[in-house]
Every structure is written in C-alpha cells, then in structure tokens.
PDB file of C-alpha atoms in Angstrom:
ATOM      1  CA  MET A   1       2.568  13.741  11.404  1.00  0.00           C
ATOM      2  CA  ASN A   2       2.602  16.406  14.105  1.00  0.00           C
ATOM      3  CA  GLN A   3      -0.672  15.365  16.049  1.00  0.00           C
ATOM      4  CA  SER A   4      -1.732  16.106  19.740  1.00  0.00           C
ATOM      5  CA  ARG A   5      -1.810  13.093  22.267  1.00  0.00           C
ATOM      6  CA  PRO A   6      -1.168  12.164  25.784  1.00  0.00           C
ATOM      7  CA  SER A   7       1.788  11.694  27.279  1.00  0.00           C
ATOM      8  CA  PRO A   8       3.627   8.321  26.861  1.00  0.00           C
ATOM      9  CA  CYS A   9       3.171   6.189  30.171  1.00  0.00           C
ATOM     10  CA  LEU A  10       6.353   3.638  30.874  1.00  0.00           C
ATOM     11  CA  THR A  11       5.939  -0.398  31.806  1.00  0.00           C
ATOM     12  CA  THR A  12       8.254  -1.745  35.107  1.00  0.00           C
ATOM     13  CA  THR A  13      10.859  -2.768  32.318  1.00  0.00           C
ATOM     14  CA  GLY A  14      11.180   0.326  30.314  1.00  0.00           C
ATOM     15  CA  VAL A  15       8.174  -0.220  27.412  1.00  0.00           C
ATOM     16  CA  ALA A  16       6.966   3.456  26.668  1.00  0.00           C
ATOM     17  CA  TYR A  17       3.220   3.280  25.396  1.00  0.00           C
ATOM     18  CA  VAL A  18       0.328   5.683  24.489  1.00  0.00           C
ATOM     19  CA  ASP A  19      -3.682   4.953  25.887  1.00  0.00           C
ATOM     20  CA  MET A  20      -5.141   7.359  23.371  1.00  0.00           C
ATOM     21  CA  GLY A  21      -8.855   6.728  25.110  1.00  0.00           C
ATOM     22  CA  GLY A  22     -11.527   5.675  24.523  1.00  0.00           C
ATOM     23  CA  GLU A  23     -14.588   3.823  26.139  1.00  0.00           C
ATOM     24  CA  GLY A  24     -14.272   0.724  22.897  1.00  0.00           C
ATOM     25  CA  PRO A  25     -12.564  -1.983  22.375  1.00  0.00           C
ATOM     26  CA  VAL A  26      -8.876  -2.424  22.274  1.00  0.00           C
ATOM     27  CA  LEU A  27      -7.233  -1.655  18.991  1.00  0.00           C
ATOM     28  CA  VAL A  28      -3.133  -2.019  19.960  1.00  0.00           C
ATOM     29  CA  LEU A  29      -0.412  -0.175  17.050  1.00  0.00           C
ATOM     30  CA  LEU A  30       2.937  -1.614  16.111  1.00  0.00           C
ATOM     31  CA  HIS A  31       5.635   0.173  14.487  1.00  0.00           C
ATOM     32  CA  GLY A  32       8.231  -1.147  12.318  1.00  0.00           C
ATOM     33  CA  VAL A  33      11.954  -1.022  12.333  1.00  0.00           C
ATOM     34  CA  GLY A  34      13.259   2.611  13.556  1.00  0.00           C
ATOM     35  CA  LEU A  35      10.149   3.979  14.247  1.00  0.00           C
ATOM     36  CA  ASP A  36       7.778   4.650  16.789  1.00  0.00           C
ATOM     37  CA  HIS A  37       4.254   5.074  17.403  1.00  0.00           C
ATOM     38  CA  THR A  38       3.975   8.835  16.193  1.00  0.00           C
ATOM     39  CA  MET A  39       3.825   6.814  12.426  1.00  0.00           C
ATOM     40  CA  TRP A  40       0.200   6.480  13.076  1.00  0.00           C
ATOM     41  CA  ALA A  41      -0.534  10.014  13.434  1.00  0.00           C
ATOM     42  CA  ASP A  42      -1.726  10.421  10.163  1.00  0.00           C
ATOM     43  CA  LEU A  43      -4.098   6.981  10.574  1.00  0.00           C
ATOM     44  CA  LEU A  44      -6.200   7.817  13.802  1.00  0.00           C
ATOM     45  CA  PRO A  45      -7.922  10.146  12.582  1.00  0.00           C
ATOM     46  CA  HIS A  46      -9.876   7.357   9.992  1.00  0.00           C
ATOM     47  CA  LEU A  47     -10.122   5.058  12.493  1.00  0.00           C
ATOM     48  CA  GLY A  48     -12.914   7.024  14.248  1.00  0.00           C
ATOM     49  CA  THR A  49     -13.556   7.519  17.834  1.00  0.00           C
ATOM     50  CA  ASP A  50     -14.834   4.232  19.026  1.00  0.00           C
ATOM     51  CA  TRP A  51     -11.962   2.112  19.286  1.00  0.00           C
ATOM     52  CA  ARG A  52      -9.903   2.476  22.563  1.00  0.00           C
ATOM     53  CA  ILE A  53      -6.137   2.708  21.036  1.00  0.00           C
ATOM     54  CA  ILE A  54      -3.179   1.995  22.595  1.00  0.00           C
ATOM     55  CA  LEU A  55       0.439   3.113  20.468  1.00  0.00           C
ATOM     56  CA  ILE A  56       3.281   1.484  21.834  1.00  0.00           C
ATOM     57  CA  ASP A  57       7.152   1.603  21.228  1.00  0.00           C
ATOM     58  CA  MET A  58       9.549  -1.385  20.608  1.00  0.00           C
ATOM     59  CA  PRO A  59      12.451  -2.232  22.735  1.00  0.00           C
ATOM     60  CA  GLY A  60      15.046  -0.052  21.563  1.00  0.00           C
ATOM     61  CA  HIS A  61      13.020   2.621  19.664  1.00  0.00           C
ATOM     62  CA  GLY A  62      11.563   5.610  20.518  1.00  0.00           C
ATOM     63  CA  GLY A  63      10.848   6.183  24.463  1.00  0.00           C
ATOM     64  CA  SER A  64      11.323   2.142  25.442  1.00  0.00           C
ATOM     65  CA  ALA A  65      14.280   0.897  26.847  1.00  0.00           C
ATOM     66  CA  SER A  66      16.735  -1.141  24.703  1.00  0.00           C
ATOM     67  CA  PRO A  67      15.998  -4.859  24.355  1.00  0.00           C
ATOM     68  CA  PRO A  68      18.572  -7.385  25.492  1.00  0.00           C
ATOM     69  CA  ALA A  69      21.510  -8.547  23.034  1.00  0.00           C
ATOM     70  CA  ASP A  70      20.414 -12.069  22.659  1.00  0.00           C
ATOM     71  CA  ALA A  71      16.357 -10.724  21.925  1.00  0.00           C
ATOM     72  CA  GLN A  72      14.068 -12.934  20.086  1.00  0.00           C
ATOM     73  CA  LEU A  73      10.697 -12.875  19.115  1.00  0.00           C
ATOM     74  CA  ASP A  74       9.051 -13.606  21.729  1.00  0.00           C
ATOM     75  CA  TYR A  75      10.500 -10.783  24.136  1.00  0.00           C
ATOM     76  CA  TYR A  76       8.842  -8.059  22.197  1.00  0.00           C
ATOM     77  CA  ALA A  77       5.395 -10.237  21.874  1.00  0.00           C
ATOM     78  CA  ALA A  78       6.091 -10.272  25.652  1.00  0.00           C
ATOM     79  CA  ARG A  79       6.138  -6.753  26.091  1.00  0.00           C
ATOM     80  CA  VAL A  80       2.790  -5.667  25.011  1.00  0.00           C
ATOM     81  CA  VAL A  81       1.615  -8.347  27.382  1.00  0.00           C
ATOM     82  CA  GLU A  82       3.118  -6.069  29.971  1.00  0.00           C
ATOM     83  CA  VAL A  83       1.642  -3.008  28.060  1.00  0.00           C
ATOM     84  CA  LEU A  84      -1.886  -5.113  28.546  1.00  0.00           C
ATOM     85  CA  ASP A  85      -1.058  -5.468  32.070  1.00  0.00           C
ATOM     86  CA  ALA A  86      -0.232  -2.100  32.459  1.00  0.00           C
ATOM     87  CA  ALA A  87      -2.862  -0.234  31.441  1.00  0.00           C
ATOM     88  CA  ASN A  88      -5.333  -3.273  32.039  1.00  0.00           C
ATOM     89  CA  ILE A  89      -6.673  -4.937  29.670  1.00  0.00           C
ATOM     90  CA  ASP A  90      -6.926  -7.911  29.262  1.00  0.00           C
ATOM     91  CA  ARG A  91      -7.862  -8.228  25.243  1.00  0.00           C
ATOM     92  CA  ALA A  92      -6.794  -6.947  21.948  1.00  0.00           C
ATOM     93  CA  VAL A  93      -7.661  -6.955  18.757  1.00  0.00           C
ATOM     94  CA  LEU A  94      -3.783  -6.508  17.454  1.00  0.00           C
ATOM     95  CA  ALA A  95      -1.977  -4.364  14.368  1.00  0.00           C
ATOM     96  CA  GLY A  96       1.946  -4.699  13.622  1.00  0.00           C
ATOM     97  CA  PHE A  97       3.393  -2.864  10.511  1.00  0.00           C
ATOM     98  CA  SER A  98       6.437  -4.757   8.934  1.00  0.00           C
ATOM     99  CA  MET A  99       8.867  -5.862  12.339  1.00  0.00           C
ATOM    100  CA  GLY A 100       5.477  -5.233  14.476  1.00  0.00           C
ATOM    101  CA  ALA A 101       3.513  -7.499  11.752  1.00  0.00           C
ATOM    102  CA  LEU A 102       6.430 -10.004  12.847  1.00  0.00           C
ATOM    103  CA  VAL A 103       6.053  -8.943  16.805  1.00  0.00           C
ATOM    104  CA  ALA A 104       2.399  -9.788  16.614  1.00  0.00           C
ATOM    105  CA  ARG A 105       2.047 -12.745  14.499  1.00  0.00           C
ATOM    106  CA  CYS A 106       4.445 -13.894  17.155  1.00  0.00           C
ATOM    107  CA  PHE A 107       2.042 -12.809  19.757  1.00  0.00           C
ATOM    108  CA  ALA A 108      -1.346 -14.307  18.329  1.00  0.00           C
ATOM    109  CA  LEU A 109       0.755 -18.269  18.429  1.00  0.00           C
ATOM    110  CA  ARG A 110       2.208 -17.459  22.226  1.00  0.00           C
ATOM    111  CA  HIS A 111      -0.434 -15.410  23.834  1.00  0.00           C
ATOM    112  CA  PRO A 112      -4.007 -16.516  21.849  1.00  0.00           C
ATOM    113  CA  GLU A 113      -5.688 -15.573  25.005  1.00  0.00           C
ATOM    114  CA  ARG A 114      -5.332 -12.119  24.822  1.00  0.00           C
ATOM    115  CA  LEU A 115      -6.224 -12.033  21.428  1.00  0.00           C
ATOM    116  CA  ASP A 116      -9.401 -10.378  19.527  1.00  0.00           C
ATOM    117  CA  ALA A 117      -8.652 -10.427  15.752  1.00  0.00           C
ATOM    118  CA  LEU A 118      -5.339  -9.438  14.009  1.00  0.00           C
ATOM    119  CA  VAL A 119      -3.617  -7.106  11.076  1.00  0.00           C
ATOM    120  CA  LEU A 120      -0.546  -7.750   9.887  1.00  0.00           C
ATOM    121  CA  MET A 121       0.689  -4.664   7.921  1.00  0.00           C
ATOM    122  CA  ASN A 122       2.824  -5.090   4.943  1.00  0.00           C
ATOM    123  CA  GLY A 123       4.761  -7.582   6.803  1.00  0.00           C
ATOM    124  CA  VAL A 124       7.441 -10.657   5.515  1.00  0.00           C
ATOM    125  CA  PHE A 125       7.365 -13.555   4.732  1.00  0.00           C
ATOM    126  CA  ASP A 126       9.539 -16.918   3.661  1.00  0.00           C
ATOM    127  CA  ARG A 127      12.278 -14.375   1.476  1.00  0.00           C
ATOM    128  CA  THR A 128      14.184 -16.141  -1.358  1.00  0.00           C
ATOM    129  CA  GLU A 129      17.616 -16.867   0.570  1.00  0.00           C
ATOM    130  CA  GLU A 130      19.292 -13.703  -1.892  1.00  0.00           C
ATOM    131  CA  VAL A 131      16.560 -11.327  -0.735  1.00  0.00           C
ATOM    132  CA  ARG A 132      17.138 -12.419   3.449  1.00  0.00           C
ATOM    133  CA  ALA A 133      20.652 -12.549   2.582  1.00  0.00           C
ATOM    134  CA  ASN A 134      20.423  -8.289   1.701  1.00  0.00           C
ATOM    135  CA  ILE A 135      18.307  -7.360   4.155  1.00  0.00           C
ATOM    136  CA  VAL A 136      21.262  -9.210   6.502  1.00  0.00           C
ATOM    137  CA  ALA A 137      23.909  -7.308   4.761  1.00  0.00           C
ATOM    138  CA  ARG A 138      22.150  -3.765   5.731  1.00  0.00           C
ATOM    139  CA  VAL A 139      22.404  -4.688   8.996  1.00  0.00           C
ATOM    140  CA  GLY A 140      26.387  -5.014   8.712  1.00  0.00           C
ATOM    141  CA  GLN A 141      26.120  -1.828   7.178  1.00  0.00           C
ATOM    142  CA  VAL A 142      24.251  -0.355  10.213  1.00  0.00           C
ATOM    143  CA  ILE A 143      27.189  -1.844  12.447  1.00  0.00           C
ATOM    144  CA  GLU A 144      29.899  -0.306  10.689  1.00  0.00           C
ATOM    145  CA  GLY A 145      28.408   3.097   9.755  1.00  0.00           C
ATOM    146  CA  GLY A 146      25.333   3.836  12.152  1.00  0.00           C
ATOM    147  CA  VAL A 147      22.021   3.738  11.307  1.00  0.00           C
ATOM    148  CA  ALA A 148      22.365   6.554   8.786  1.00  0.00           C
ATOM    149  CA  ALA A 149      24.209   4.497   6.726  1.00  0.00           C
ATOM    150  CA  THR A 150      21.200   2.976   4.983  1.00  0.00           C
ATOM    151  CA  SER A 151      18.245   5.441   6.387  1.00  0.00           C
ATOM    152  CA  GLU A 152      18.717   7.250   3.030  1.00  0.00           C
ATOM    153  CA  ALA A 153      18.084   3.778   0.641  1.00  0.00           C
ATOM    154  CA  ALA A 154      15.423   2.891   3.410  1.00  0.00           C
ATOM    155  CA  LEU A 155      13.294   6.184   2.188  1.00  0.00           C
ATOM    156  CA  ASP A 156      13.630   5.413  -0.838  1.00  0.00           C
ATOM    157  CA  ARG A 157      11.779   2.059  -0.846  1.00  0.00           C
ATOM    158  CA  TRP A 158       9.405   3.147   1.658  1.00  0.00           C
ATOM    159  CA  PHE A 159       7.568   6.032  -0.132  1.00  0.00           C
ATOM    160  CA  THR A 160       6.792   6.428  -3.968  1.00  0.00           C
ATOM    161  CA  PRO A 161       9.169   9.544  -5.545  1.00  0.00           C
ATOM    162  CA  ALA A 162       6.193  11.800  -6.676  1.00  0.00           C
ATOM    163  CA  TRP A 163       4.388  11.768  -3.294  1.00  0.00           C
ATOM    164  CA  ARG A 164       7.854  12.155  -1.564  1.00  0.00           C
ATOM    165  CA  SER A 165       8.797  14.406  -3.676  1.00  0.00           C
ATOM    166  CA  GLY A 166       6.006  16.774  -2.110  1.00  0.00           C
ATOM    167  CA  HIS A 167       6.438  15.733   1.373  1.00  0.00           C
ATOM    168  CA  GLU A 168      10.167  16.533   2.098  1.00  0.00           C
ATOM    169  CA  ASP A 169       9.024  18.410   5.164  1.00  0.00           C
ATOM    170  CA  VAL A 170       6.891  14.633   6.077  1.00  0.00           C
ATOM    171  CA  VAL A 171      10.390  12.203   5.046  1.00  0.00           C
ATOM    172  CA  ASP A 172      12.542  14.956   6.897  1.00  0.00           C
ATOM    173  CA  GLN A 173      10.705  13.571   9.965  1.00  0.00           C
ATOM    174  CA  VAL A 174      10.906  10.662   9.099  1.00  0.00           C
ATOM    175  CA  ARG A 175      15.390  10.304   8.184  1.00  0.00           C
ATOM    176  CA  GLN A 176      15.518  12.464  12.221  1.00  0.00           C
ATOM    177  CA  ARG A 177      13.670   9.312  13.125  1.00  0.00           C
ATOM    178  CA  LEU A 178      15.682   6.958  11.755  1.00  0.00           C
ATOM    179  CA  ASN A 179      18.430   8.548  12.474  1.00  0.00           C
ATOM    180  CA  SER A 180      18.574   9.391  16.260  1.00  0.00           C
ATOM    181  CA  ASN A 181      17.404   5.623  16.980  1.00  0.00           C
ATOM    182  CA  ASP A 182      19.242   3.824  19.896  1.00  0.00           C
ATOM    183  CA  GLU A 183      21.715   1.508  17.414  1.00  0.00           C
ATOM    184  CA  GLN A 184      21.887  -1.301  19.315  1.00  0.00           C
ATOM    185  CA  GLY A 185      18.273  -1.269  20.000  1.00  0.00           C
ATOM    186  CA  TYR A 186      17.992  -0.762  16.162  1.00  0.00           C
ATOM    187  CA  VAL A 187      20.454  -3.565  15.554  1.00  0.00           C
ATOM    188  CA  ILE A 188      19.340  -5.807  17.227  1.00  0.00           C
ATOM    189  CA  THR A 189      15.414  -5.266  16.490  1.00  0.00           C
ATOM    190  CA  TYR A 190      16.533  -5.025  12.930  1.00  0.00           C
ATOM    191  CA  ARG A 191      18.578  -8.616  12.737  1.00  0.00           C
ATOM    192  CA  LEU A 192      15.588 -10.310  13.443  1.00  0.00           C
ATOM    193  CA  PHE A 193      13.349  -8.480  10.807  1.00  0.00           C
ATOM    194  CA  ALA A 194      16.086  -9.968   8.841  1.00  0.00           C
ATOM    195  CA  THR A 195      16.357 -13.673   9.781  1.00  0.00           C
ATOM    196  CA  GLN A 196      12.855 -13.714  11.261  1.00  0.00           C
ATOM    197  CA  ASP A 197      10.574 -13.654   8.024  1.00  0.00           C
ATOM    198  CA  ASN A 198       9.222 -17.626   8.746  1.00  0.00           C
ATOM    199  CA  TYR A 199       8.856 -17.332  12.526  1.00  0.00           C
ATOM    200  CA  GLY A 200       6.023 -19.860  13.366  1.00  0.00           C
ATOM    201  CA  ALA A 201       5.246 -20.988   9.679  1.00  0.00           C
ATOM    202  CA  GLU A 202       3.929 -24.168  10.377  1.00  0.00           C
ATOM    203  CA  LEU A 203       1.770 -22.714  13.516  1.00  0.00           C
ATOM    204  CA  LEU A 204       0.134 -19.925  11.295  1.00  0.00           C
ATOM    205  CA  ARG A 205      -3.098 -22.583  10.363  1.00  0.00           C
ATOM    206  CA  THR A 206      -3.442 -22.608  14.789  1.00  0.00           C
ATOM    207  CA  ILE A 207      -4.501 -18.534  15.009  1.00  0.00           C
ATOM    208  CA  ALA A 208      -8.044 -19.016  14.830  1.00  0.00           C
ATOM    209  CA  VAL A 209      -9.062 -15.564  15.383  1.00  0.00           C
ATOM    210  CA  PRO A 210     -10.010 -12.943  11.949  1.00  0.00           C
ATOM    211  CA  THR A 211      -7.668 -11.765  10.106  1.00  0.00           C
ATOM    212  CA  LEU A 212      -6.317  -9.180   8.278  1.00  0.00           C
ATOM    213  CA  VAL A 213      -2.772  -9.506   5.470  1.00  0.00           C
ATOM    214  CA  ILE A 214      -2.264  -5.601   3.983  1.00  0.00           C
ATOM    215  CA  THR A 215       0.348  -4.681   1.779  1.00  0.00           C
ATOM    216  CA  GLY A 216       1.074  -2.012  -1.034  1.00  0.00           C
ATOM    217  CA  GLU A 217       0.959  -2.821  -4.313  1.00  0.00           C
ATOM    218  CA  TYR A 218       4.202  -1.635  -5.089  1.00  0.00           C
ATOM    219  CA  ASP A 219       6.056  -2.689  -2.162  1.00  0.00           C
ATOM    220  CA  VAL A 220       8.985  -4.343  -2.651  1.00  0.00           C
ATOM    221  CA  GLY A 221       9.676  -5.402   0.844  1.00  0.00           C
ATOM    222  CA  SER A 222       6.397  -6.753   1.238  1.00  0.00           C
ATOM    223  CA  THR A 223       5.219  -8.087  -2.005  1.00  0.00           C
ATOM    224  CA  PRO A 224       1.901  -9.150  -2.649  1.00  0.00           C
ATOM    225  CA  ASP A 225       2.879 -11.996  -3.556  1.00  0.00           C
ATOM    226  CA  MET A 226       4.038 -12.393   0.628  1.00  0.00           C
ATOM    227  CA  THR A 227       1.276 -11.070   1.530  1.00  0.00           C
ATOM    228  CA  ARG A 228      -1.132 -13.386  -0.002  1.00  0.00           C
ATOM    229  CA  ALA A 229       0.647 -16.490   0.796  1.00  0.00           C
ATOM    230  CA  LEU A 230       1.285 -15.583   4.439  1.00  0.00           C
ATOM    231  CA  ALA A 231      -2.850 -15.271   4.142  1.00  0.00           C
ATOM    232  CA  SER A 232      -3.326 -18.706   3.337  1.00  0.00           C
ATOM    233  CA  ARG A 233      -1.361 -19.878   6.106  1.00  0.00           C
ATOM    234  CA  ILE A 234      -4.070 -18.882   8.284  1.00  0.00           C
ATOM    235  CA  PRO A 235      -7.812 -20.037   8.587  1.00  0.00           C
ATOM    236  CA  GLY A 236      -9.818 -17.710   6.896  1.00  0.00           C
ATOM    237  CA  ALA A 237      -7.580 -14.731   7.160  1.00  0.00           C
ATOM    238  CA  LYS A 238      -7.892 -12.169   4.187  1.00  0.00           C
ATOM    239  CA  ALA A 239      -5.476 -10.785   1.977  1.00  0.00           C
ATOM    240  CA  VAL A 240      -5.472  -6.575   0.886  1.00  0.00           C
ATOM    241  CA  VAL A 241      -3.676  -5.668  -1.677  1.00  0.00           C
ATOM    242  CA  VAL A 242      -3.804  -1.581  -1.584  1.00  0.00           C
ATOM    243  CA  PRO A 243      -4.040  -0.624  -5.488  1.00  0.00           C
ATOM    244  CA  GLY A 244      -0.226   2.209  -6.325  1.00  0.00           C
ATOM    245  CA  ALA A 245       1.295   1.629  -2.823  1.00  0.00           C
ATOM    246  CA  ARG A 246       4.638   1.270  -0.954  1.00  0.00           C
ATOM    247  CA  HIS A 247       5.824  -0.164   2.726  1.00  0.00           C
ATOM    248  CA  MET A 248       4.649   3.507   4.386  1.00  0.00           C
ATOM    249  CA  MET A 249       1.409   3.482   2.918  1.00  0.00           C
ATOM    250  CA  TRP A 250      -0.053   4.566   6.712  1.00  0.00           C
ATOM    251  CA  VAL A 251       1.976   7.626   5.896  1.00  0.00           C
ATOM    252  CA  GLU A 252       1.718   8.714   2.364  1.00  0.00           C
ATOM    253  CA  MET A 253      -1.899   7.899   1.356  1.00  0.00           C
ATOM    254  CA  PRO A 254      -3.502   7.154   4.935  1.00  0.00           C
ATOM    255  CA  ASP A 255      -6.973   7.280   3.750  1.00  0.00           C
ATOM    256  CA  ILE A 256      -6.707   4.678   1.308  1.00  0.00           C
ATOM    257  CA  ALA A 257      -5.040   2.182   3.104  1.00  0.00           C
ATOM    258  CA  ALA A 258      -7.254   3.094   6.043  1.00  0.00           C
ATOM    259  CA  ALA A 259     -10.058   1.936   3.743  1.00  0.00           C
ATOM    260  CA  PRO A 260      -9.708  -2.154   4.067  1.00  0.00           C
ATOM    261  CA  LEU A 261      -8.942  -1.850   7.495  1.00  0.00           C
ATOM    262  CA  VAL A 262     -11.913  -0.362   8.434  1.00  0.00           C
ATOM    263  CA  ALA A 263     -13.812  -2.159   6.262  1.00  0.00           C
ATOM    264  CA  PHE A 264     -12.161  -4.767   8.305  1.00  0.00           C
ATOM    265  CA  LEU A 265     -12.612  -3.803  11.849  1.00  0.00           C
ATOM    266  CA  ASP A 266     -16.430  -2.137  12.233  1.00  0.00           C
ATOM    267  CA  PRO A 267     -17.475  -5.590  11.618  1.00  0.00           C
ATOM    268  CA  LEU A 268     -15.404  -6.721  14.704  1.00  0.00           C
ATOM    269  CA  ARG A 269     -15.948  -3.570  16.780  1.00  0.00           C
ATOM    270  CA  ALA A 270     -19.850  -3.865  16.160  1.00  0.00           C
ATOM    271  CA  LYS A 271     -19.760  -8.190  16.788  1.00  0.00           C
ATOM    272  CA  MET A 272     -17.437  -7.034  20.137  1.00  0.00           C
ATOM    273  CA  ASP A 273     -20.074  -4.563  21.697  1.00  0.00           C
ATOM    274  CA  THR A 274     -23.095  -6.506  21.263  1.00  0.00           C
ATOM    275  CA  LEU A 275     -21.005  -9.584  23.232  1.00  0.00           C
ATOM    276  CA  ALA A 276     -19.723  -6.923  25.584  1.00  0.00           C
ATOM    277  CA  GLY A 277     -22.006  -7.613  28.139  1.00  0.00           C
ATOM    278  CA  ASN A 278     -22.258 -11.259  28.146  1.00  0.00           C
ATOM    279  CA  PRO A 279     -19.770 -13.175  30.738  1.00  0.00           C
ATOM    280  CA  ASP A 280     -19.824 -16.502  28.540  1.00  0.00           C
ATOM    281  CA  PHE A 281     -18.018 -14.823  25.871  1.00  0.00           C
ATOM    282  CA  ARG A 282     -14.941 -15.247  25.303  1.00  0.00           C
ATOM    283  CA  GLU A 283     -13.853 -14.722  21.903  1.00  0.00           C
ATOM    284  CA  ILE A 284     -14.933 -13.695  18.572  1.00  0.00           C
ATOM    285  CA  SER A 285     -15.891 -16.307  16.159  1.00  0.00           C
ATOM    286  CA  ARG A 286     -14.903 -16.286  12.616  1.00  0.00           C
TER     287      ARG A 286
END
C-alpha cells in the first residue's frame, strides 16, 4: 500500500486532503471507518492519468482533526464541500467506500449542485435490527477496550483468508492504521456508521446524477442484496457485485475491482471533457 504522493494539505478547520494533480475532471475518494487516504494506493494506478484525484481524510482519521461529539453525517459532507472550496473545485465525481459511501450519499442529497456523478462502494443500506444491534455493540467494545478490541475481527471480515495468508505485510499496515486512530474520532464516526444505514432513504429517488453502487460477492457487511436494494432506490443507478471479493477488495484485488469502476467512469470523463467548454453546461445527463 506504499506509494509516493504529494504532501497533504489542510483546510481551515483541519481537514487533511491530498491533491494528486492532473488537468482532467475531478474525482474525490472517501475512505471507510478506521482508515485514511492511503487505502487507495493500489487502486490509483488503475484509474489512469486523466482525472484530477482528491483523497480526503475524514474527520477523526489520518491527518484530519476530530469531529465534534454531536457530529452527524451532514458535518462530514460539509467537510467535503470545504475541501472542494479549498482546492478551487466547483463540482466533482464523488466515490465513497463503506462509511465514505454514507458520507457520499449525504453529500448527494445535501449538495447536489456540487456533484457530477456518484459511486457508492461497499456501502450499507437497510440492515436488519439484529445486524444493526451487533454493530452498535462493537462501538461499545471500542469504548470499553479501545480500537484494538475490534480490529482483529474487522480484518477477518475484510480480507479473504487465502489472500491474507500471503499478504500479512499489507494486512499489518491496515492493522496499524486501525489501532493508531484517535479513539474519540473513531467512536463518533463508527457510531454514525452503525446507525445511519437508512439515512435519506426516502430521498434517494431525488438523486439525479449517474450512479454506480458496487460491492463484493462475499462482503458480509455490505452484502450484494444491500447493494441491489440501494441501487433500486436511485433512478438509473447501476448495481455491480464483484465475484469472489470481500470488503477490502480495493486493496486485495484492485485490478478486478477497478474494471467496473473504470467502465463507469471513462464514459463520464469523455462526456465531461467534451462539454467542459460549454458555459451553459451545468450537469451530466444520464
């Protein structure tokens, strides 16, 4: 997962982001709970050089300041707006993974004028009460025993055993990232992830940009059924299930996971490039 990249920038409220440069349309990537912008290192080479890619550390993660104790999803979405403003970006394609997918959903509903397209990666939607209670219980375990109390179980869920056995160095990097999190920021964020899976459910029909909803075949937290159900709520959204993949497919099998993502993004980029010179153009049509 090691890859040289520009140094992070900080917004006025302490949100860290990395501007990878480039002259193309903007693609913003949001990581999941307990991770940071480095999770994208193995995916980036598959995205090519025709995007200006922005990697954000969510509040309480990586180099970003911790969120307030009462932060809700709209606080996290507002930090994305803050990064766009700091980087002089009007609109972007927003791709979020896991908790990042919840933030991306919130952004799409709260700030549609800043959105060109939406990618919801390994996101959660409409959990059963039992599943939701189990995840809330994990938050309690972190409060009692620290982040390390749940990190090994998370790694077991996230990676396939066969791949993990041959890549313990990569898994250890993820473990270290998890265990080094600011506990307050982690708990605040994890609690939202545990409870907000149905955020904006009745408003999803208002999302009017091209949307991809994607997960892995064996992702036990973001199941194929969740992905299909979420996509069915968003007009025109495409649901994709990557065969053989678990939650961290963007790390474990970036080449395979990237294929449907690139197939979704490339036509958008071509259309954006074509229309970039039209002053009357405000959004991508489906």
